[in-house]
Structures are given as C-alpha cells and as structure tokens.
PDB file of C-alpha atoms in Angstrom:
ATOM      1  CA  MET M   1     -11.686 -62.068  24.914  1.00 28.00           C
ATOM      2  CA  LEU M   2     -13.868 -59.345  25.711  1.00 29.00           C
ATOM      3  CA  THR M   3     -13.282 -55.711  25.436  1.00 30.00           C
ATOM      4  CA  LEU M   4     -14.282 -53.975  28.672  1.00 30.00           C
ATOM      5  CA  TYR M   5     -15.838 -50.677  28.541  1.00 32.00           C
ATOM      6  CA  LYS M   6     -17.718 -49.566  32.037  1.00 36.00           C
ATOM      7  CA  LEU M   7     -19.359 -46.289  32.394  1.00 37.00           C
ATOM      8  CA  ARG M   8     -19.836 -44.716  36.026  1.00 40.00           C
ATOM      9  CA  SER M   9     -22.846 -42.927  37.266  1.00 40.00           C
ATOM     10  CA  SER M  10     -20.846 -39.504  37.977  1.00 41.00           C
ATOM     11  CA  ASP M  11     -20.061 -39.789  34.289  1.00 40.00           C
ATOM     12  CA  PHE M  12     -23.414 -37.830  33.656  1.00 39.00           C
ATOM     13  CA  PRO M  13     -25.156 -35.162  34.957  1.00 41.00           C
ATOM     14  CA  LYS M  14     -28.889 -36.971  35.488  1.00 40.00           C
ATOM     15  CA  ALA M  15     -27.221 -39.992  36.980  1.00 38.00           C
ATOM     16  CA  LYS M  16     -29.087 -38.654  40.117  1.00 40.00           C
ATOM     17  CA  LEU M  17     -32.752 -39.959  38.441  1.00 40.00           C
ATOM     18  CA  LEU M  18     -30.932 -44.044  38.388  1.00 36.00           C
ATOM     19  CA  PRO M  19     -32.160 -46.091  41.455  1.00 35.00           C
ATOM     20  CA  ARG M  20     -28.774 -47.368  41.927  1.00 36.00           C
ATOM     21  CA  GLU M  21     -25.522 -47.494  39.722  1.00 34.00           C
ATOM     22  CA  LEU M  22     -25.193 -48.860  36.286  1.00 34.00           C
ATOM     23  CA  SER M  23     -22.261 -49.493  34.828  1.00 36.00           C
ATOM     24  CA  PHE M  24     -21.102 -51.176  31.141  1.00 35.00           C
ATOM     25  CA  ARG M  25     -19.101 -54.275  31.638  1.00 34.00           C
ATOM     26  CA  LYS M  26     -19.006 -57.417  29.372  1.00 32.00           C
ATOM     27  CA  ILE M  27     -18.860 -55.815  26.024  1.00 32.00           C
ATOM     28  CA  THR M  28     -18.071 -58.201  23.586  1.00 32.00           C
ATOM     29  CA  ARG M  29     -15.712 -56.247  20.427  1.00 35.00           C
ATOM     30  CA  SER M  30     -17.686 -57.860  17.636  1.00 33.00           C
ATOM     31  CA  THR M  31     -19.394 -54.069  16.651  1.00 39.00           C
ATOM     32  CA  SER M  32     -18.203 -50.866  16.254  1.00 48.00           C
ATOM     33  CA  LEU M  33     -18.438 -49.001  19.907  1.00 46.00           C
ATOM     34  CA  ILE M  34     -22.261 -46.993  18.670  1.00 44.00           C
ATOM     35  CA  ASN M  35     -23.257 -50.501  18.701  1.00 49.00           C
ATOM     36  CA  LYS M  36     -21.758 -51.262  21.420  1.00 46.00           C
ATOM     37  CA  ILE M  37     -23.060 -48.747  23.417  1.00 46.00           C
ATOM     38  CA  PHE M  38     -26.620 -49.051  21.944  1.00 45.00           C
ATOM     39  CA  GLU M  39     -27.081 -53.089  22.964  1.00 46.00           C
ATOM     40  CA  THR M  40     -26.430 -52.445  25.896  1.00 44.00           C
ATOM     41  CA  ALA M  41     -28.547 -49.873  27.213  1.00 44.00           C
ATOM     42  CA  GLY M  42     -31.419 -51.619  25.778  1.00 41.00           C
ATOM     43  CA  THR M  43     -31.292 -53.934  28.662  1.00 37.00           C
ATOM     44  CA  PHE M  44     -31.039 -50.693  31.434  1.00 39.00           C
ATOM     45  CA  GLY M  45     -34.443 -48.409  30.178  1.00 38.00           C
ATOM     46  CA  ILE M  46     -34.262 -45.625  31.407  1.00 37.00           C
ATOM     47  CA  PHE M  47     -29.992 -45.420  31.038  1.00 40.00           C
ATOM     48  CA  GLU M  48     -30.908 -44.894  27.521  1.00 40.00           C
ATOM     49  CA  ILE M  49     -32.208 -41.574  28.736  1.00 39.00           C
ATOM     50  CA  ILE M  50     -29.028 -40.218  30.788  1.00 39.00           C
ATOM     51  CA  TYR M  51     -26.181 -40.774  28.154  1.00 42.00           C
ATOM     52  CA  THR M  52     -28.059 -39.293  25.885  1.00 43.00           C
ATOM     53  CA  ASN M  53     -25.551 -36.281  26.140  1.00 43.00           C
ATOM     54  CA  PHE M  54     -23.193 -38.028  26.769  1.00 42.00           C
ATOM     55  CA  LEU M  55     -23.343 -39.486  23.348  1.00 42.00           C
ATOM     56  CA  ASN M  56     -24.773 -36.496  22.010  1.00 44.00           C
ATOM     57  CA  HIS M  57     -20.357 -34.484  23.539  1.00 43.00           C
ATOM     58  CA  LYS M  58     -18.028 -37.455  23.147  1.00 44.00           C
ATOM     59  CA  TYR M  59     -20.103 -39.444  19.886  1.00 44.00           C
ATOM     60  CA  PRO M  60     -21.919 -36.943  17.260  1.00 46.00           C
ATOM     61  CA  GLU M  61     -21.884 -39.453  14.643  1.00 45.00           C
ATOM     62  CA  TYR M  62     -24.101 -41.520  17.252  1.00 41.00           C
ATOM     63  CA  HIS M  63     -26.953 -39.633  15.467  1.00 41.00           C
ATOM     64  CA  LYS M  64     -26.418 -42.198  12.373  1.00 40.00           C
ATOM     65  CA  HIS M  65     -27.857 -44.464  13.755  1.00 42.00           C
ATOM     66  CA  PRO M  66     -31.291 -47.073  14.025  1.00 40.00           C
ATOM     67  CA  LYS M  67     -31.718 -46.372  17.249  1.00 41.00           C
ATOM     68  CA  TYR M  68     -31.886 -42.991  17.139  1.00 38.00           C
ATOM     69  CA  LEU M  69     -34.965 -42.207  15.427  1.00 33.00           C
ATOM     70  CA  SER M  70     -36.670 -43.701  19.478  1.00 41.00           C
ATOM     71  CA  LEU M  71     -34.914 -40.931  21.246  1.00 42.00           C
ATOM     72  CA  ASP M  72     -37.672 -38.781  20.423  1.00 45.00           C
ATOM     73  CA  MET M  73     -40.141 -40.786  22.346  1.00 46.00           C
ATOM     74  CA  SER M  74     -36.651 -41.146  24.831  1.00 67.00           C
ATOM     75  CA  ASN M  75     -36.267 -38.327  25.627  1.00 82.00           C
ATOM     76  CA  ARG M  76     -40.884 -37.501  26.242  1.00 89.00           C
ATOM     77  CA  HIS M  77     -39.740 -40.798  28.782  1.00 89.00           C
ATOM     78  CA  LEU M  78     -37.613 -38.230  30.876  1.00 90.00           C
ATOM     79  CA  GLY M  79     -39.702 -35.937  31.130  1.00 93.00           C
ATOM     80  CA  ARG M  80     -42.340 -37.681  32.545  1.00 95.00           C
ATOM     81  CA  THR M  81     -39.473 -38.843  35.043  1.00 93.00           C
ATOM     82  CA  VAL M  82     -38.669 -35.165  35.689  1.00 94.00           C
ATOM     83  CA  ALA M  83     -42.759 -34.246  36.447  1.00 96.00           C
ATOM     84  CA  MET M  84     -42.979 -37.592  38.514  1.00 95.00           C
ATOM     85  CA  GLN M  85     -39.984 -36.857  40.639  1.00 93.00           C
ATOM     86  CA  THR M  86     -41.274 -33.215  40.728  1.00 95.00           C
ATOM     87  CA  LEU M  87     -45.030 -34.375  41.996  1.00 96.00           C
ATOM     88  CA  TYR M  88     -43.848 -36.598  44.112  1.00 95.00           C
ATOM     89  CA  GLN M  89     -41.526 -34.236  46.153  1.00 94.00           C
ATOM     90  CA  LEU M  90     -45.054 -31.685  46.010  1.00 95.00           C
ATOM     91  CA  ASP M  91     -47.135 -34.475  47.382  1.00 95.00           C
ATOM     92  CA  PHE M  92     -43.765 -35.804  50.516  1.00 93.00           C
ATOM     93  CA  ARG M  93     -43.919 -31.865  51.524  1.00 92.00           C
ATOM     94  CA  ASN M  94     -47.627 -32.171  51.378  1.00 92.00           C
ATOM     95  CA  PRO M  95     -49.202 -34.591  51.105  1.00 94.00           C
ATOM     96  CA  PHE M  96     -52.081 -33.834  47.857  1.00 95.00           C
ATOM     97  CA  HIS M  97     -54.697 -36.350  49.606  1.00 93.00           C
ATOM     98  CA  LEU M  98     -55.130 -34.599  52.764  1.00 94.00           C
ATOM     99  CA  ASP M  99     -56.348 -31.244  51.474  1.00 95.00           C
ATOM    100  CA  TYR M 100     -57.374 -30.660  47.748  1.00 95.00           C
ATOM    101  CA  LYS M 101     -57.679 -27.197  47.970  1.00 94.00           C
ATOM    102  CA  SER M 102     -54.378 -26.604  48.682  1.00 95.00           C
ATOM    103  CA  ALA M 103     -52.859 -28.931  46.575  1.00 94.00           C
ATOM    104  CA  GLU M 104     -54.779 -27.508  43.825  1.00 94.00           C
ATOM    105  CA  SER M 105     -53.884 -23.817  44.886  1.00 95.00           C
ATOM    106  CA  SER M 106     -52.076 -20.263  43.074  1.00 94.00           C
ATOM    107  CA  PHE M 107     -49.496 -21.089  45.709  1.00 92.00           C
ATOM    108  CA  ASN M 108     -49.284 -24.146  45.441  1.00 94.00           C
ATOM    109  CA  LEU M 109     -49.739 -24.216  41.506  1.00 96.00           C
ATOM    110  CA  GLU M 110     -46.805 -21.459  41.308  1.00 96.00           C
ATOM    111  CA  ALA M 111     -44.446 -23.960  43.963  1.00 95.00           C
ATOM    112  CA  ALA M 112     -44.873 -26.148  41.541  1.00 97.00           C
ATOM    113  CA  ASN M 113     -43.287 -24.245  38.607  1.00 97.00           C
ATOM    114  CA  ASP M 114     -40.602 -22.738  39.875  1.00 97.00           C
ATOM    115  CA  LEU M 115     -40.037 -26.997  42.106  1.00 96.00           C
ATOM    116  CA  THR M 116     -39.620 -28.467  38.130  1.00 97.00           C
ATOM    117  CA  ALA M 117     -37.672 -25.848  36.477  1.00 96.00           C
ATOM    118  CA  LYS M 118     -35.810 -26.176  39.261  1.00 94.00           C
ATOM    119  CA  ASN M 119     -35.482 -30.229  38.530  1.00 93.00           C
ATOM    120  CA  THR M 120     -35.604 -29.636  35.149  1.00 93.00           C
ATOM    121  CA  GLY M 121     -32.148 -28.430  34.550  1.00 92.00           C
ATOM    122  CA  GLU M 122     -30.770 -30.531  37.937  1.00 88.00           C
ATOM    123  CA  PHE M 123     -32.213 -33.496  35.624  1.00 87.00           C
ATOM    124  CA  ALA M 124     -32.092 -32.807  32.235  1.00 87.00           C
ATOM    125  CA  PRO M 125     -30.302 -29.231  31.642  1.00 86.00           C
ATOM    126  CA  GLY M 126     -30.195 -29.098  27.567  1.00 85.00           C
ATOM    127  CA  THR M 127     -33.719 -30.408  27.396  1.00 87.00           C
ATOM    128  CA  ASN M 128     -36.356 -29.161  24.634  1.00 88.00           C
ATOM    129  CA  GLU M 129     -38.624 -30.280  26.173  1.00 91.00           C
ATOM    130  CA  SER M 130     -39.638 -28.180  29.608  1.00 94.00           C
ATOM    131  CA  ASP M 131     -43.002 -26.542  28.502  1.00 95.00           C
ATOM    132  CA  PHE M 132     -43.697 -30.583  28.620  1.00 96.00           C
ATOM    133  CA  ILE M 133     -43.054 -31.499  32.058  1.00 96.00           C
ATOM    134  CA  LEU M 134     -44.698 -28.435  33.434  1.00 97.00           C
ATOM    135  CA  SER M 135     -48.217 -29.266  31.079  1.00 97.00           C
ATOM    136  CA  ILE M 136     -47.338 -32.388  33.423  1.00 98.00           C
ATOM    137  CA  VAL M 137     -46.448 -31.353  36.543  1.00 98.00           C
ATOM    138  CA  ILE M 138     -49.592 -28.498  36.256  1.00 98.00           C
ATOM    139  CA  GLY M 139     -52.158 -30.141  34.162  1.00 97.00           C
ATOM    140  CA  VAL M 140     -51.727 -32.636  37.506  1.00 98.00           C
ATOM    141  CA  LEU M 141     -52.133 -30.512  39.399  1.00 98.00           C
ATOM    142  CA  LYS M 142     -54.940 -28.861  38.698  1.00 97.00           C
ATOM    143  CA  ASN M 143     -57.261 -32.533  38.469  1.00 97.00           C
ATOM    144  CA  LEU M 144     -55.968 -33.003  41.205  1.00 97.00           C
ATOM    145  CA  THR M 145     -59.546 -34.032  42.632  1.00 97.00           C
ATOM    146  CA  GLU M 146     -60.672 -35.490  39.937  1.00 97.00           C
ATOM    147  CA  ILE M 147     -57.680 -37.573  39.204  1.00 98.00           C
ATOM    148  CA  ASP M 148     -57.738 -38.959  42.589  1.00 98.00           C
ATOM    149  CA  LYS M 149     -61.873 -39.823  42.135  1.00 97.00           C
ATOM    150  CA  THR M 150     -60.946 -41.434  38.717  1.00 97.00           C
ATOM    151  CA  ILE M 151     -57.800 -43.610  40.767  1.00 98.00           C
ATOM    152  CA  ILE M 152     -59.690 -44.617  43.636  1.00 97.00           C
ATOM    153  CA  LYS M 153     -63.221 -46.158  41.681  1.00 96.00           C
ATOM    154  CA  HIS M 154     -60.402 -47.756  39.132  1.00 97.00           C
ATOM    155  CA  ALA M 155     -58.238 -49.052  42.808  1.00 96.00           C
ATOM    156  CA  PRO M 156     -61.301 -49.717  45.345  1.00 92.00           C
ATOM    157  CA  GLU M 157     -58.761 -51.675  47.351  1.00 93.00           C
ATOM    158  CA  TRP M 158     -56.592 -49.432  47.351  1.00 94.00           C
ATOM    159  CA  PRO M 159     -57.116 -45.998  49.229  1.00 94.00           C
ATOM    160  CA  ILE M 160     -55.013 -43.567  47.823  1.00 95.00           C
ATOM    161  CA  GLU M 161     -53.243 -42.690  51.569  1.00 94.00           C
ATOM    162  CA  GLN M 162     -52.192 -46.563  51.506  1.00 94.00           C
ATOM    163  CA  ILE M 163     -51.073 -46.377  47.360  1.00 96.00           C
ATOM    164  CA  THR M 164     -47.116 -45.185  47.712  1.00 94.00           C
ATOM    165  CA  ASN M 165     -45.857 -41.741  46.174  1.00 94.00           C
ATOM    166  CA  ILE M 166     -44.123 -42.945  43.478  1.00 94.00           C
ATOM    167  CA  ASP M 167     -46.921 -45.891  41.781  1.00 96.00           C
ATOM    168  CA  ARG M 168     -50.147 -42.687  42.622  1.00 97.00           C
ATOM    169  CA  ASN M 169     -48.330 -39.467  41.137  1.00 97.00           C
ATOM    170  CA  VAL M 170     -47.521 -41.980  38.387  1.00 97.00           C
ATOM    171  CA  LEU M 171     -51.508 -43.345  38.104  1.00 98.00           C
ATOM    172  CA  ARG M 172     -51.604 -39.061  38.446  1.00 98.00           C
ATOM    173  CA  ILE M 173     -48.944 -38.842  35.710  1.00 98.00           C
ATOM    174  CA  GLY M 174     -50.627 -41.352  33.328  1.00 98.00           C
ATOM    175  CA  THR M 175     -54.362 -40.440  34.065  1.00 98.00           C
ATOM    176  CA  TYR M 176     -53.848 -37.048  33.673  1.00 98.00           C
ATOM    177  CA  GLU M 177     -52.492 -38.084  29.563  1.00 97.00           C
ATOM    178  CA  ILE M 178     -55.574 -40.952  29.259  1.00 96.00           C
ATOM    179  CA  LEU M 179     -58.129 -38.540  30.269  1.00 97.00           C
ATOM    180  CA  MET M 180     -57.216 -34.937  29.440  1.00 96.00           C
ATOM    181  CA  ASP M 181     -54.471 -34.944  27.404  1.00 94.00           C
ATOM    182  CA  GLU M 182     -56.162 -35.231  23.512  1.00 90.00           C
ATOM    183  CA  ASN M 183     -52.008 -35.051  22.419  1.00 90.00           C
ATOM    184  CA  ILE M 184     -50.690 -38.107  24.218  1.00 91.00           C
ATOM    185  CA  PRO M 185     -51.957 -41.568  22.672  1.00 92.00           C
ATOM    186  CA  ALA M 186     -53.263 -43.204  25.949  1.00 93.00           C
ATOM    187  CA  LYS M 187     -51.103 -46.359  24.861  1.00 92.00           C
ATOM    188  CA  VAL M 188     -48.036 -44.424  25.124  1.00 93.00           C
ATOM    189  CA  ALA M 189     -49.696 -42.844  28.229  1.00 95.00           C
ATOM    190  CA  ILE M 190     -50.231 -46.170  29.857  1.00 96.00           C
ATOM    191  CA  ASN M 191     -46.925 -47.828  28.708  1.00 95.00           C
ATOM    192  CA  GLU M 192     -45.013 -45.160  29.623  1.00 95.00           C
ATOM    193  CA  ALA M 193     -45.918 -44.879  33.260  1.00 96.00           C
ATOM    194  CA  ILE M 194     -45.735 -49.041  33.802  1.00 96.00           C
ATOM    195  CA  GLU M 195     -41.609 -47.580  32.797  1.00 93.00           C
ATOM    196  CA  LEU M 196     -41.654 -45.186  35.297  1.00 94.00           C
ATOM    197  CA  ALA M 197     -43.212 -47.890  37.731  1.00 94.00           C
ATOM    198  CA  LYS M 198     -41.174 -50.744  37.127  1.00 93.00           C
ATOM    199  CA  THR M 199     -37.987 -48.744  37.082  1.00 90.00           C
ATOM    200  CA  PHE M 200     -38.704 -46.577  40.477  1.00 90.00           C
ATOM    201  CA  GLY M 201     -41.745 -49.006  42.567  1.00 91.00           C
ATOM    202  CA  GLY M 202     -41.247 -52.108  43.865  1.00 90.00           C
ATOM    203  CA  GLU M 203     -41.540 -55.190  42.436  1.00 91.00           C
ATOM    204  CA  SER M 204     -45.642 -55.763  41.980  1.00 94.00           C
ATOM    205  CA  SER M 205     -45.148 -51.294  40.464  1.00 95.00           C
ATOM    206  CA  GLY M 206     -45.498 -52.557  36.610  1.00 95.00           C
ATOM    207  CA  LYS M 207     -48.144 -54.861  37.355  1.00 96.00           C
ATOM    208  CA  PHE M 208     -50.580 -52.108  39.598  1.00 97.00           C
ATOM    209  CA  VAL M 209     -50.211 -49.498  37.475  1.00 98.00           C
ATOM    210  CA  ASN M 210     -50.774 -51.598  34.799  1.00 97.00           C
ATOM    211  CA  GLY M 211     -53.771 -52.690  36.143  1.00 97.00           C
ATOM    212  CA  VAL M 212     -55.173 -49.165  37.428  1.00 98.00           C
ATOM    213  CA  LEU M 213     -54.365 -47.386  34.490  1.00 98.00           C
ATOM    214  CA  GLY M 214     -56.232 -50.308  31.463  1.00 96.00           C
ATOM    215  CA  SER M 215     -58.928 -50.090  34.119  1.00 97.00           C
ATOM    216  CA  ILE M 216     -59.531 -46.671  33.261  1.00 97.00           C
ATOM    217  CA  PHE M 217     -59.358 -46.676  29.921  1.00 96.00           C
ATOM    218  CA  LYS M 218     -61.744 -49.207  29.078  1.00 94.00           C
ATOM    219  CA  ASN M 219     -64.217 -47.676  30.814  1.00 93.00           C
ATOM    220  CA  SER M 220     -62.780 -44.051  29.376  1.00 89.00           C
ATOM    221  CA  GLY M 221     -64.402 -45.012  26.266  1.00 82.00           C
ATOM    222  CA  LYS M 222     -61.190 -43.892  23.781  1.00 76.00           C
ATOM    223  CA  GLU M 223     -59.464 -46.333  21.265  1.00 69.00           C
TER     224      GLU M 223
END
C-alpha cells in the first residue's frame, strides 16, 4: 500500500519560483518521512531548495540527514535563481542590448539594488545569501558590455537579441562567474547555469548554455 504525502505549491512562500505546480506523490512508507521527502525532492531539483524553510519549521531533525550537507550549495542555487529573475525583469522592461550605457548607469544600478532586495525578500525570506545575490546582479550590470561581447563571440550564430530573455541572463550570470568572480569555481558556475536553464528555459536551453559557457571556459585559460 502506498502512503500519499502531498505538498502543494501553496504550502511554500517561494513556490512562485517554480515554472509549474509540483507535489509529492506516491511515496512509499518503506523509509522515514524525512528520507521520503529528500528522496522525492531529488527528482525535482530546485524543489529541494524551496521546501528547506518548510522542513526547518516542521521537521527540525532534517538537519541530521546526510543530504543536508549539500544544502549550502542549494542556498546558492536559490540565490542565483533570484538574481536571474531580477536580471530577467530589468532586461524585460528595458532590454539591455538596446542601450548598454543606460543599463550600466548608476540610475539603473540603484533600481537593480531595490528590485533585488524586493525579490530576495519575496522569494528567499530569511536567506543569508542576500549579499551574494546582489553581487551577481550588480556584477553582471557593471560588466554588461564585456559580458555580452563574450557571449556574442562564443555564440556567433545567435545574435544577443535573438537569445531568449531567460537564456540570455543565465548566460550573463555564468559568464560573470567564470570570468570575473574569483570566488566561484568555473565548473560550478557552468553546472549551476545549466540547471537554471533546464528549470526555467526551453527544451534545448540546457544544451545551449552548456555549449556557450563551455566554450567561454575553454578559451578563458582557467582550470
């Protein structure tokens, strides 16, 4: 007999980040509830990040689970998700590639600061990665011209305006972390970008992002 344990997106304050509603279904009763939650969430990827605060509130013992060791990376993944969403919104309102000077202006940086704080509060309440999120957004915007030139160079068949908004900003984050953030290993930056693309982009977004960032990394001279 199967034990059903369903968690709807409405149970989570950060569920707005999900591209669609997800729920846990048909979880066997062969393991403890905590194991069930972790095992099922592993199939959903980003969903693991979203229910962390829920678990912390209802099941404090989840900290004892071995998979808790990976949650620091999950928090960073959530941070990148919020950063991507912020850049997506700014780029949607005023496409960066139409006016790089304006996109890199102090006025736009101030607007980005405010929007980042708003999105962080809404999608990642209580996170200890606020500075990390803001550093990505501001880092991308301050280096936008160089970042886009790099993307264009390594994706010559795709003019920047023809790349979807999501893929475009995932590539910007990945390029920034590979070339300009010495604290992030390049391979981590690439893997994280691929996961963002797979979660929020189209069917081929993951492969596209992997190809472009892999080429950028290869030509960067970094190890």
